Coordinates of C-alpha atoms in Angstrom, one line a residue:
X236 CA -14.5 -6.8 18.7
X237 CA -18.2 -5.9 18.6
X238 CA -17.3 -2.3 18.5
X239 CA -14.4 -2.7 16.1
X240 CA -14.6 -5.0 13.1
X241 CA -11.4 -6.8 12.0
X242 CA -9.3 -4.6 9.8
X243 CA -9.6 -7.1 7.1
X244 CA -13.5 -6.9 7.1
X245 CA -13.4 -4.0 4.7
X246 CA -13.5 -3.1 1.1
X247 CA -12.3 0.2 -0.3
X248 CA -14.1 2.6 -2.7
X249 CA -12.6 5.8 -4.1
X250 CA -12.6 8.5 -6.8
X251 CA -8.8 8.9 -7.2
X252 CA -8.7 11.9 -4.9
X253 CA -10.1 10.3 -1.7
X254 CA -11.1 6.9 -0.5
X255 CA -13.5 5.3 2.0
X256 CA -13.6 1.9 3.8
X257 CA -16.8 0.0 4.0
X258 CA -17.1 -2.9 6.5
X259 CA -18.9 -6.1 5.8
X260 CA -21.4 -4.8 8.4
X261 CA -22.4 -1.9 6.1
X262 CA -20.4 0.8 7.9
X263 CA -18.5 3.5 6.3
X264 CA -16.1 3.8 9.2
X265 CA -13.3 5.7 7.4
X266 CA -13.5 8.6 5.0
X267 CA -11.3 11.7 4.7
X268 CA -12.3 14.4 2.3
X269 CA -11.6 16.3 0.1
X270 CA -8.2 14.5 -0.1
X271 CA -6.7 11.3 1.2
X272 CA -4.8 13.3 3.8
X273 CA -7.6 15.6 4.8
X274 CA -9.2 15.4 8.3
X275 CA -11.7 12.6 8.6
X276 CA -15.5 12.8 8.4
X277 CA -16.0 9.2 9.4
X278 CA -13.4 7.5 11.7
X279 CA -15.2 5.0 13.8
X280 CA -12.4 2.6 13.0
X281 CA -10.2 4.6 15.3
X282 CA -12.9 5.4 17.9
X283 CA -16.3 3.7 17.7
X284 CA -18.0 6.4 19.9
X285 CA -16.3 9.6 18.8
X286 CA -15.1 8.9 15.2
X287 CA -18.4 8.9 13.3
X288 CA -19.8 6.5 10.7
X289 CA -22.5 6.0 8.1
X290 CA -24.3 2.6 8.2
X291 CA -26.7 1.2 5.6
X292 CA -27.5 -2.4 5.9
X293 CA -30.3 -4.9 5.9
X294 CA -31.7 -5.2 9.4
X295 CA -32.9 -8.2 11.4
X296 CA -33.1 -8.7 15.1
X297 CA -29.7 -10.1 16.2
X298 CA -29.0 -10.9 12.5
X299 CA -31.4 -13.9 12.9
X300 CA -30.8 -16.3 10.1
X301 CA -29.0 -13.7 7.9
X302 CA -25.8 -14.4 5.9
X303 CA -23.7 -11.5 4.8
X304 CA -21.2 -11.7 1.9
X305 CA -19.1 -8.9 0.4
X306 CA -17.5 -8.8 -3.1
X307 CA -16.3 -6.4 -5.8
X308 CA -18.1 -6.4 -9.1
X309 CA -15.6 -8.1 -11.3
X310 CA -12.7 -5.9 -12.4
X311 CA -14.2 -2.8 -10.9
X312 CA -14.0 -0.8 -7.6
X313 CA -17.8 -1.2 -7.0
X314 CA -18.2 -2.9 -3.7
X315 CA -21.3 -5.0 -3.1
X316 CA -22.5 -6.3 0.3
X317 CA -25.1 -9.0 0.0
X318 CA -27.7 -10.0 2.6
X319 CA -29.3 -13.4 2.4
X320 CA -32.1 -14.0 4.9
X321 CA -35.2 -16.2 5.2
X322 CA -37.4 -13.3 4.1
X323 CA -35.4 -12.3 1.0
X324 CA -32.1 -11.5 -0.7
X325 CA -30.8 -8.0 -1.2
X326 CA -27.6 -6.0 -1.5
X327 CA -26.0 -2.6 -1.0
X328 CA -23.6 -1.3 -3.7
X329 CA -21.1 1.3 -2.7
X330 CA -19.0 3.3 -5.2
X331 CA -17.5 6.6 -6.1
X332 CA -17.3 7.7 -9.7
X333 CA -13.6 8.3 -10.5
X334 CA -12.4 11.9 -11.1
X335 CA -9.5 11.1 -13.4
X336 CA -8.5 14.7 -13.8
X337 CA -5.5 17.0 -13.1
X338 CA -7.8 19.4 -11.3
X339 CA -8.3 18.9 -7.6
X340 CA -11.9 19.4 -6.4
X341 CA -13.6 19.8 -3.1
X342 CA -16.7 18.0 -4.3
X343 CA -16.8 14.2 -3.8
X344 CA -19.7 11.9 -4.1
X345 CA -20.1 8.5 -2.3
X346 CA -23.2 6.6 -3.5
X347 CA -25.0 3.7 -1.7
X348 CA -27.6 1.8 -3.6
X349 CA -29.8 -0.7 -1.8
X350 CA -31.9 -3.2 -3.7
X351 CA -33.7 -6.5 -3.2
X352 CA -33.7 -9.4 -5.7
X353 CA -35.9 -11.9 -3.9
X354 CA -38.6 -11.5 -1.2
X355 CA -38.4 -8.4 0.9
X356 CA -35.9 -7.0 3.3
X357 CA -35.9 -4.1 5.9
X358 CA -33.0 -1.7 5.7
X359 CA -31.7 0.8 8.3
X360 CA -29.6 3.9 7.8
X361 CA -27.7 5.9 10.4
X362 CA -25.4 8.8 9.5
X363 CA -23.3 10.3 12.2
X364 CA -20.5 12.4 10.8
X365 CA -17.8 13.7 13.1
X366 CA -15.6 16.3 11.5
X367 CA -11.9 16.9 11.9
X368 CA -11.0 13.5 13.4
X369 CA -14.0 13.8 15.8
X370 CA -12.8 17.1 17.3
X371 CA -15.3 19.5 15.7
X372 CA -19.0 20.0 16.3
X373 CA -21.4 20.2 13.3
X374 CA -24.8 21.6 12.6
X375 CA -27.7 19.9 10.9
X376 CA -30.1 21.6 8.6
X377 CA -32.9 20.1 6.5
X378 CA -34.1 21.1 3.1
X379 CA -36.8 18.4 3.0
X380 CA -37.5 14.8 3.9
X381 CA -34.8 13.7 1.4
X382 CA -32.1 16.3 1.7
X383 CA -30.1 17.4 4.7
X384 CA -26.8 19.2 5.3
X385 CA -24.2 18.5 8.0
X386 CA -22.1 21.7 8.3
X387 CA -18.6 21.2 9.6
X388 CA -15.5 23.3 9.7
X389 CA -14.3 23.9 6.2
X390 CA -16.4 21.0 4.8
X391 CA -20.1 20.5 4.3
X392 CA -21.6 17.0 4.0
X393 CA -24.8 16.7 2.0
X394 CA -26.9 13.6 2.6
X395 CA -29.7 12.9 0.0
X396 CA -32.0 10.0 -0.6
X397 CA -34.3 8.8 -3.3
X398 CA -38.0 8.5 -3.0
X399 CA -39.1 6.1 -0.3
X400 CA -36.3 6.8 2.1
X401 CA -37.4 9.5 4.6
X402 CA -34.5 11.1 6.5
X403 CA -35.3 11.6 10.2
X404 CA -33.3 13.8 12.6
X405 CA -31.8 12.2 15.7
X406 CA -30.2 15.2 17.4
X407 CA -27.6 16.4 14.9
X408 CA -27.5 13.0 13.2
X409 CA -29.8 11.2 10.8
X410 CA -31.6 7.8 10.7
X411 CA -34.0 6.1 8.3
X412 CA -35.8 2.8 7.9
X413 CA -37.4 1.4 4.8
X414 CA -38.4 -1.9 3.3
X415 CA -37.8 -3.0 -0.3
X416 CA -39.4 -5.9 -2.2
X417 CA -38.0 -7.9 -5.1
X418 CA -37.2 -5.6 -8.0
X419 CA -37.2 -2.4 -5.9
X420 CA -34.2 -0.2 -5.2
X421 CA -33.4 3.0 -3.2
X422 CA -30.2 5.1 -2.8
X423 CA -28.6 7.5 -0.4
X424 CA -25.8 9.8 -1.7
X425 CA -23.2 11.5 0.5
X426 CA -21.6 14.6 -1.2
X427 CA -18.8 16.5 0.5
X428 CA -18.3 20.1 -0.7
X429 CA -16.4 23.2 0.5
X430 CA -18.0 25.1 3.3
X431 CA -20.9 27.2 1.9
X432 CA -21.0 25.6 -1.6
X433 CA -24.5 25.1 -2.9
X434 CA -26.2 21.8 -2.3
X435 CA -26.0 19.5 -5.4
X436 CA -29.4 18.6 -7.0
X437 CA -31.0 15.6 -5.5
X438 CA -30.5 12.7 -7.8
X439 CA -33.2 10.4 -9.1
X440 CA -32.8 6.6 -8.9
X441 CA -32.3 6.5 -12.6
X442 CA -29.4 9.0 -12.3
X443 CA -27.8 7.1 -9.5
X444 CA -28.0 3.9 -11.6
X445 CA -26.4 5.7 -14.5
X446 CA -23.6 6.7 -12.2
X447 CA -23.0 3.1 -11.3
X448 CA -22.7 2.2 -15.0
X449 CA -20.3 5.1 -15.5
X450 CA -18.2 3.8 -12.7
X451 CA -18.2 0.3 -14.0
X452 CA -17.3 1.4 -17.5
X453 CA -14.4 3.5 -16.2
X454 CA -12.8 0.6 -14.5
X455 CA -13.3 -1.9 -17.3
X456 CA -11.9 0.6 -19.8
X457 CA -8.9 1.4 -17.6
X458 CA -8.1 -2.3 -17.2
X459 CA -7.9 -2.7 -21.0
X460 CA -4.4 -1.2 -20.8
X461 CA -3.2 -4.0 -18.6
X462 CA -0.8 -6.3 -20.4
X463 CA -0.6 -9.0 -17.7
X464 CA -1.9 -12.3 -19.0
X465 CA -0.3 -14.6 -16.5
X466 CA -1.6 -17.3 -14.1
X467 CA -3.0 -14.9 -11.4
X468 CA -5.1 -12.6 -13.5
X469 CA -7.8 -11.9 -11.0
X470 CA -5.6 -11.1 -8.0
X471 CA -3.2 -9.0 -10.2
X472 CA -6.1 -7.0 -11.6
X473 CA -7.4 -6.4 -8.0
X474 CA -4.0 -5.2 -6.9
X475 CA -3.7 -2.9 -10.0
X476 CA -7.1 -1.4 -9.2
X477 CA -6.1 -1.0 -5.6
X478 CA -2.9 0.8 -6.6
X479 CA -4.9 3.1 -8.9
X480 CA -7.4 3.9 -6.1
X481 CA -4.5 4.9 -3.9
X482 CA -3.1 7.3 -6.4
X483 CA -4.0 11.0 -6.3
X484 CA -5.0 11.7 -9.9
X485 CA -4.2 15.5 -9.9
X486 CA -0.5 14.9 -9.2
X487 CA 0.1 11.3 -10.0
X488 CA 1.4 10.6 -6.5
X489 CA 0.5 7.3 -4.8
X490 CA -0.1 7.2 -1.1
X491 CA 1.2 4.3 1.1
X492 CA -2.3 3.4 2.5
X493 CA -5.8 4.9 2.8
X494 CA -5.7 5.0 6.6
X495 CA -3.8 6.3 9.6
X496 CA -3.4 5.0 13.1
X497 CA -4.2 1.3 12.5
X498 CA -1.9 -0.7 14.7
X499 CA 1.0 -3.0 13.8
X500 CA 0.3 -4.6 17.2
X501 CA -3.1 -4.4 18.8
X502 CA -2.6 -2.3 21.9
X503 CA 0.8 -1.1 20.8
X504 CA 2.3 2.2 19.9
X505 CA 3.3 1.5 16.2
X506 CA 0.3 3.4 14.9
X507 CA 1.5 5.6 12.0
X508 CA -0.1 7.9 9.4
X509 CA 0.3 6.4 5.9
X510 CA -1.7 8.8 3.8
X511 CA 1.3 10.3 2.2
X512 CA 3.7 9.7 -0.7
X513 CA 6.9 7.9 0.1
X514 CA 9.6 8.4 -2.5
X515 CA 10.8 4.8 -1.9
X516 CA 7.4 3.1 -2.2
X517 CA 6.2 5.1 -5.2
X518 CA 9.5 4.8 -7.0
X519 CA 9.4 1.0 -6.7
X520 CA 5.9 1.0 -8.1
X521 CA 7.2 2.4 -11.4
X522 CA 8.5 -0.9 -12.7
X523 CA 5.4 -2.7 -11.6
X524 CA 3.2 -0.2 -13.4
X525 CA 5.3 -0.4 -16.6
X526 CA 5.3 -4.2 -16.5
X527 CA 1.5 -4.1 -16.3
X528 CA 1.2 -1.7 -19.2
X529 CA 0.1 1.4 -17.2
X530 CA 2.6 3.8 -18.7
X531 CA 0.5 6.9 -18.1
X532 CA 0.4 6.2 -14.3
X533 CA 4.2 5.4 -14.2
X534 CA 5.1 8.6 -16.1
X535 CA 2.7 10.8 -14.0
X536 CA 4.6 9.8 -10.9
X537 CA 8.0 10.2 -12.6
X538 CA 7.0 13.7 -13.5
X539 CA 5.9 14.4 -9.9
X540 CA 9.2 13.0 -8.6
X541 CA 11.3 15.1 -11.1
X542 CA 9.5 18.2 -9.8
X543 CA 10.5 17.3 -6.2
X544 CA 14.1 16.9 -7.3
X545 CA 14.1 20.1 -9.3
X546 CA 12.5 22.0 -6.5
X547 CA 15.1 20.8 -4.0
X548 CA 18.3 20.4 -6.0
X549 CA 19.4 24.0 -5.6
X550 CA 18.7 24.0 -1.8
X551 CA 21.4 23.5 0.8
X552 CA 19.5 20.8 2.7
X553 CA 19.1 17.2 1.6
X554 CA 17.9 17.1 -2.1
X555 CA 15.0 14.9 -1.3
X556 CA 12.7 14.3 1.6
X557 CA 11.6 10.7 2.2
X558 CA 7.9 11.6 1.9
X559 CA 5.6 14.4 0.9
X560 CA 1.9 15.2 0.8
X561 CA 0.2 14.2 -2.4
X562 CA 0.6 17.7 -3.9
X563 CA 4.3 17.8 -3.1
X564 CA 4.0 19.8 0.1
X565 CA 6.9 18.7 2.4
X566 CA 5.3 19.7 5.7
X567 CA 4.0 16.7 7.6
X568 CA 3.9 17.8 11.2
X569 CA 3.0 14.8 13.5
X570 CA 0.5 15.2 16.2
X571 CA -1.2 12.7 18.6
X572 CA -5.0 12.7 18.7
X573 CA -5.4 11.9 22.4
X574 CA -9.2 12.2 22.3
X575 CA -9.4 9.1 20.0
X576 CA -9.4 5.7 21.7
X577 CA -7.5 4.0 18.8
X578 CA -8.4 0.7 17.2
X579 CA -9.2 -1.7 20.0
X580 CA -7.4 0.7 22.4
X581 CA -4.2 1.0 20.3
X582 CA -2.8 4.4 21.1
X583 CA -1.5 7.0 20.5
X584 CA -3.3 7.7 17.3
X585 CA -1.0 9.8 15.1
X586 CA -1.8 12.3 12.3
X587 CA 1.0 13.5 10.2
X588 CA 4.4 11.7 10.2
X589 CA 7.6 12.9 12.0
X590 CA 9.6 10.4 10.0
X591 CA 9.4 12.9 7.1
X592 CA 12.5 14.6 8.6
X593 CA 14.6 11.4 8.8
X594 CA 17.7 10.8 6.7
X595 CA 17.1 7.7 4.6
X596 CA 19.8 7.5 1.9
X597 CA 18.3 4.6 0.1
X598 CA 15.6 6.8 -1.5
X599 CA 18.2 8.1 -4.0
X600 CA 18.6 4.7 -5.4
X601 CA 14.9 4.0 -5.8
X602 CA 14.4 7.4 -7.3
X603 CA 17.2 7.0 -9.8
X604 CA 16.0 3.6 -10.7
X605 CA 12.5 5.0 -11.3
X606 CA 13.7 8.0 -13.4
X607 CA 16.2 6.1 -15.5
X608 CA 14.1 3.3 -16.9
X609 CA 13.2 1.8 -20.3
X610 CA 15.4 4.2 -22.2
X611 CA 13.7 7.3 -20.9
X612 CA 15.7 9.8 -18.7
X613 CA 13.3 12.7 -19.1
X614 CA 13.8 16.3 -20.0
X615 CA 17.2 18.1 -20.0
X616 CA 16.2 20.1 -16.9
X617 CA 15.3 16.9 -15.1
X618 CA 18.7 15.3 -15.9
X619 CA 20.6 18.4 -14.7
X620 CA 18.7 18.2 -11.4
X621 CA 19.3 14.4 -11.0
X622 CA 23.0 14.8 -11.8
X623 CA 23.2 17.4 -9.1
X624 CA 21.6 15.0 -6.7
X625 CA 24.1 12.3 -7.6
X626 CA 27.0 14.8 -7.1
X627 CA 25.6 15.6 -3.7
X628 CA 25.3 11.9 -2.9
X629 CA 28.9 11.3 -3.8
X630 CA 29.8 13.6 -0.9
X631 CA 27.2 12.3 1.6
X632 CA 26.6 8.5 1.0
X633 CA 29.0 7.2 3.6
X634 CA 27.1 8.1 6.8
X635 CA 24.7 6.4 9.2
X636 CA 21.0 7.0 8.5
X637 CA 17.6 5.8 9.9
X638 CA 17.1 3.2 7.2
X639 CA 14.2 1.8 5.2
X640 CA 12.1 0.9 8.2
X641 CA 12.3 4.4 9.7
X642 CA 13.5 3.2 13.0
X643 CA 13.6 5.6 15.9
X644 CA 16.4 4.0 17.8
X645 CA 19.3 5.9 16.3
X646 CA 21.2 6.0 13.0
X647 CA 23.2 3.0 11.7
X648 CA 25.2 2.1 8.7
X649 CA 22.4 0.1 7.2
X650 CA 23.3 -2.3 4.4
X651 CA 20.1 -1.7 2.5
X652 CA 20.8 2.1 2.4
X653 CA 24.3 1.4 1.0
X654 CA 22.8 -1.1 -1.5
X655 CA 20.5 1.6 -2.9
X656 CA 23.2 4.2 -3.0
X657 CA 25.1 1.7 -5.2
X658 CA 22.0 1.6 -7.4
X659 CA 21.9 5.4 -7.6
X660 CA 25.5 5.6 -8.9
X661 CA 25.1 2.6 -11.1
X662 CA 22.0 3.9 -12.9
X663 CA 23.5 7.4 -13.2
X664 CA 26.7 6.0 -14.8
X665 CA 24.7 3.9 -17.2
X666 CA 22.4 6.7 -18.3
X667 CA 25.2 9.3 -18.7
X668 CA 27.1 6.8 -20.9
X669 CA 24.2 5.5 -22.9
X670 CA 22.6 8.8 -23.6
X671 CA 25.7 11.0 -23.7
X672 CA 24.6 13.3 -20.9
X673 CA 27.0 15.6 -19.1
X674 CA 28.1 14.1 -15.8
X675 CA 31.1 13.5 -13.6
X676 CA 31.1 9.8 -14.6
X677 CA 34.5 9.1 -13.2
X678 CA 33.5 10.3 -9.8
X679 CA 30.2 8.4 -9.8
X680 CA 32.0 5.2 -11.0
X681 CA 34.5 5.5 -8.2
X682 CA 31.7 6.0 -5.6
X683 CA 29.8 3.1 -7.0
X684 CA 32.8 0.8 -6.8
X685 CA 33.7 2.0 -3.3
X686 CA 30.1 1.3 -2.1
X687 CA 30.2 -2.2 -3.6
X688 CA 33.4 -3.1 -1.9
X689 CA 32.2 -1.7 1.4
X690 CA 29.0 -3.8 1.3
X691 CA 30.9 -6.9 0.5
X692 CA 33.5 -6.3 3.3
X693 CA 31.3 -4.8 6.0
X694 CA 27.8 -5.8 5.2
X695 CA 28.7 -9.5 5.1
X696 CA 28.9 -11.8 8.1
X697 CA 31.3 -14.7 7.6
X698 CA 30.0 -16.6 10.6
X699 CA 26.4 -16.4 9.4
X700 CA 27.4 -16.6 5.7
X701 CA 24.8 -13.8 5.0
X702 CA 24.5 -10.2 4.3
X703 CA 23.2 -8.5 7.5
X704 CA 21.1 -5.5 8.5
X705 CA 23.9 -3.0 9.3
X706 CA 27.6 -3.0 9.8
X707 CA 27.6 -3.4 13.6
X708 CA 25.3 -6.4 13.9
X709 CA 24.7 -10.0 12.7
X710 CA 20.9 -9.4 12.6
X711 CA 19.2 -10.2 9.3
X712 CA 17.0 -7.8 7.4
X713 CA 14.3 -8.8 4.8
X714 CA 14.9 -5.6 2.8
X715 CA 18.0 -7.3 1.4
X716 CA 15.7 -9.6 -0.5
X717 CA 15.9 -6.9 -3.2
X718 CA 19.7 -7.5 -3.7
X719 CA 19.2 -9.7 -6.8
X720 CA 16.4 -7.5 -8.2
X721 CA 18.5 -4.4 -8.4
X722 CA 21.4 -6.3 -9.9
X723 CA 23.9 -6.2 -7.0
X724 CA 24.2 -9.9 -6.9
X725 CA 23.2 -12.8 -9.1
X726 CA 20.2 -14.7 -7.7
X727 CA 22.2 -17.9 -8.1
X728 CA 25.4 -16.6 -6.4
X729 CA 26.4 -18.9 -3.6
X730 CA 26.7 -16.0 -1.1
X731 CA 23.1 -14.9 -2.0
X732 CA 21.8 -18.5 -1.6
X733 CA 23.3 -18.8 1.9
X734 CA 21.8 -15.4 2.8
X735 CA 18.4 -16.7 1.6
X736 CA 19.0 -19.9 3.7
X737 CA 19.7 -17.7 6.8
X738 CA 16.6 -15.7 6.3
X739 CA 14.6 -18.9 5.9
X740 CA 15.7 -20.0 9.3
X741 CA 15.3 -16.7 11.2
X742 CA 12.7 -14.5 9.5
X743 CA 10.3 -16.9 7.7
X744 CA 7.3 -18.5 9.3
X745 CA 5.0 -20.5 7.0
X746 CA 5.9 -18.2 4.0
X747 CA 5.4 -15.1 6.2
X748 CA 8.4 -12.9 6.6
X749 CA 9.4 -10.6 9.4
X750 CA 11.3 -7.4 8.6
X751 CA 13.9 -8.1 11.2
X752 CA 14.0 -9.2 14.9
X753 CA 13.4 -6.1 17.0
X754 CA 14.6 -7.9 20.1
X755 CA 17.9 -8.5 18.5
X756 CA 18.0 -5.1 16.8
X757 CA 16.2 -2.6 19.0
X758 CA 14.3 0.0 16.9
X759 CA 13.4 2.5 19.6
X760 CA 9.8 1.4 19.9
X761 CA 8.0 -0.7 22.5
X762 CA 6.2 -3.9 21.6
X763 CA 6.4 -6.4 18.7
X764 CA 4.9 -6.5 15.2
X765 CA 3.5 -9.0 12.8
X766 CA 5.1 -10.3 9.6
X767 CA 5.4 -7.9 6.8
X768 CA 3.3 -8.7 3.7
X769 CA 5.7 -6.6 1.6
X770 CA 8.6 -8.8 2.7
X771 CA 6.7 -12.0 2.2
X772 CA 6.1 -11.1 -1.5
X773 CA 9.8 -10.0 -1.8
X774 CA 10.6 -13.5 -0.6
X775 CA 8.5 -15.1 -3.2
X776 CA 10.2 -13.1 -5.9
X777 CA 13.7 -13.9 -4.6
X778 CA 12.9 -17.6 -4.4
X779 CA 11.6 -17.6 -8.0
X780 CA 14.6 -15.7 -9.4
X781 CA 16.9 -18.1 -7.5
X782 CA 15.4 -21.1 -9.2
X783 CA 13.3 -22.5 -6.3
X784 CA 10.1 -22.5 -8.2
X785 CA 8.1 -25.1 -6.3
X786 CA 8.8 -23.4 -3.1
X787 CA 8.2 -19.9 -4.5
X788 CA 4.8 -21.0 -6.0
X789 CA 3.8 -22.7 -2.8
X790 CA 4.7 -19.6 -0.7
X791 CA 2.8 -17.3 -3.1
X792 CA -0.3 -19.5 -3.1
X793 CA -0.2 -19.5 0.7
X794 CA 0.3 -15.7 0.8
X795 CA -2.9 -15.3 -1.2
X796 CA -4.9 -17.1 1.5
X797 CA -4.0 -14.2 3.8
X798 CA -5.8 -11.7 1.5
X799 CA -9.1 -10.6 2.8
X800 CA -12.5 -11.6 1.3
X801 CA -12.2 -9.1 -1.5
X802 CA -8.5 -9.6 -2.3
X803 CA -7.0 -6.7 -0.2
X804 CA -4.0 -6.7 2.1
X805 CA -3.0 -4.6 5.1
X806 CA 0.6 -4.0 6.0
X807 CA 1.1 -7.1 8.3
X808 CA -0.2 -10.5 9.3
X809 CA -0.6 -11.1 13.0
X810 CA 0.0 -14.4 15.0
X811 CA -3.4 -15.8 14.3
X812 CA -3.5 -14.8 10.6
X813 CA -5.3 -11.5 11.2
X814 CA -4.4 -8.4 9.2
X815 CA -2.7 -5.6 11.0
X816 CA -1.5 -2.1 10.2
X817 CA -2.8 0.5 7.7
X818 CA -5.2 -0.8 5.1
X819 CA -5.0 -1.4 2.2
X820 CA -1.3 -1.0 1.8
X821 CA -0.1 0.0 -1.7
X822 CA 3.5 -1.4 -1.1
X823 CA 2.1 -4.8 -0.4
X824 CA 0.0 -4.9 -3.6
X825 CA 2.9 -3.7 -5.8
X826 CA 5.1 -6.4 -4.3
X827 CA 2.4 -8.9 -5.0
X828 CA 2.4 -7.8 -8.7
X829 CA 6.2 -8.1 -8.9
X830 CA 6.1 -11.5 -7.3
X831 CA 3.4 -12.8 -9.8
X832 CA 5.3 -11.4 -12.8
X833 CA 8.6 -13.0 -11.6
X834 CA 6.9 -16.3 -11.0
X835 CA 5.3 -16.3 -14.4
X836 CA 8.5 -15.5 -16.1
X837 CA 10.5 -18.2 -14.3
X838 CA 7.8 -20.8 -14.7
X839 CA 7.6 -20.1 -18.4
X840 CA 11.4 -20.4 -18.7
X841 CA 11.3 -23.7 -16.8
X842 CA 8.8 -25.1 -19.4
X843 CA 11.5 -24.8 -22.1
X844 CA 14.2 -26.5 -20.0
X845 CA 14.4 -30.3 -19.4
X846 CA 13.3 -31.5 -15.9
X847 CA 16.3 -32.0 -13.7
X848 CA 14.7 -33.7 -10.7
X849 CA 15.1 -30.7 -8.3
X850 CA 12.4 -30.5 -5.6
X851 CA 12.6 -26.7 -5.2
X852 CA 12.4 -27.1 -1.4
X853 CA 15.3 -26.4 0.8
X854 CA 16.6 -26.8 4.3
X855 CA 14.6 -25.1 7.0
X856 CA 11.5 -24.3 5.0
X857 CA 8.4 -24.9 7.2
X858 CA 6.7 -26.9 4.4
X859 CA 9.4 -29.6 4.7
X860 CA 8.8 -30.2 8.4
X861 CA 8.1 -33.9 8.9
X862 CA 9.4 -34.8 5.4
X863 CA 12.7 -36.3 4.3
X864 CA 14.0 -33.8 1.8
X865 CA 17.6 -33.8 0.7
X866 CA 19.8 -30.8 1.4
X867 CA 19.3 -28.2 -1.4
X868 CA 23.1 -28.2 -2.2
X869 CA 22.9 -31.8 -3.1
X870 CA 20.4 -31.2 -5.9
X871 CA 21.6 -31.2 -9.5
X872 CA 21.7 -27.7 -10.8
X873 CA 22.5 -25.9 -7.5
X874 CA 25.5 -23.6 -8.0
X875 CA 27.0 -25.0 -4.8
X876 CA 26.2 -28.6 -5.6

């Protein structure tokens, strides 16, 4: 653990085209540039020796008497690491000025400002870039004591410092030591450029300070568009900023996470590359963005998605791929980086993602739901392409696929995939009818109704009184928590409530929700995994919509305790409450937003209704252990009671 900080011990900074992780120890131990999916310059999070890092921190022997705290400046993406020691109090502010532009650029600037507010503190800098995931050598050249160049393959990294910070060569790397007293500040600036581009001018401390204010002003102004005024303002704002940071501004495409290769189980093989745009994840983000008031971001992605459909609708292959690069490139060849140790020895480390070639039929439902929303179905050309997709789906929906969780254990008739094909036809029929668009409405309606009957007949297990993962199992699956949200079933339907009960008993642990039981439903991969934060927030939303408000609020509040110290979530929670998987994960944060909005809406509705004495807890919930709580069905107001 000394070589690898916990995954949760990081904040993220970014400029809307790339992002870096900064540990509470002052390490930039993850940065890919010039894009999210570019090869890394710093990747010590995946190999502490070979990956490369840049550390700037207050320095004391063995940290003697020093306390470290990390926070974001309120409602911004400026990360501040504070050092409190007997000799003084200081901090390092890390940030990137957002490039909110449709034009991609090779130039990206990461700024680190050290300052002291009381007493004096010594600081130490080490900069050890390792290009191309640590596979490529680099050359060091110096312009003067404050400007150096690390030259790598295709990318140059310029390191510049303000007066008082002399950069010293250590082989092909750089070190520096300096001391600041109260009121003093110094900065180092890392600028990545294309190979051979001229060095940027060395900034003054005043210019660096102005850049910080520009960054702060951007985020405060951007948040003015947020319409959320609910009970969880701070955490929703943080999630909104995180989603924005993980969106590639030139195309409007959000990535799943900033990292690759971080394990779902330490020492295991579930180490995937999440730096791409999943049609499913991004499509589900549209409603959350609209609900928050960020219409520009929602429409930018919808435009990107329409382009993918228009590009593929005339092809003979499947109309949509499940994921793409941020610029729409469908090629995501997966390779293993065997030279990297992996986080705490978790290997293989994978770059690229072979799941891009899987068949996952649910994406057509999420895409249709995103494109047909709030009375906007887009341009005529887009409608023609979407209707062609639905015509294709009418011929191809009734087949096994790999499912939402991208299992590698063989195709199945997954209930969630069928659910979302029902959504695709349902949204298409509604749009064609409401907006008088040309479509084979009769065929889509017949397909929709056939899917519905099939799910009810084959996706339902009479013995368990629950909807199940696929047609040949009685295993439960947390993806089905979305059934009420998409309108397939009422959240108060007795069959839905018994499904929720069954999930409570099998998949839920202290508000944390497993996707499914891999032992009962083998997914083709060795090892286990933690609970999925995404599913845990889906669970909160489902509870809230089903009227179990006390339980939903308790589960939500507990989930927030699993956030890291600056409000970020990875993909999973491990057995000891540790964060696991790629970090931070956009899907988790959009599910958090959806859960908060659902809770606010249902709590506000409850204020206008008379109290009916219902506890909100139900059978099997961990919070009721050791308590005498009546069966939920006995409560007044329960549809079964």
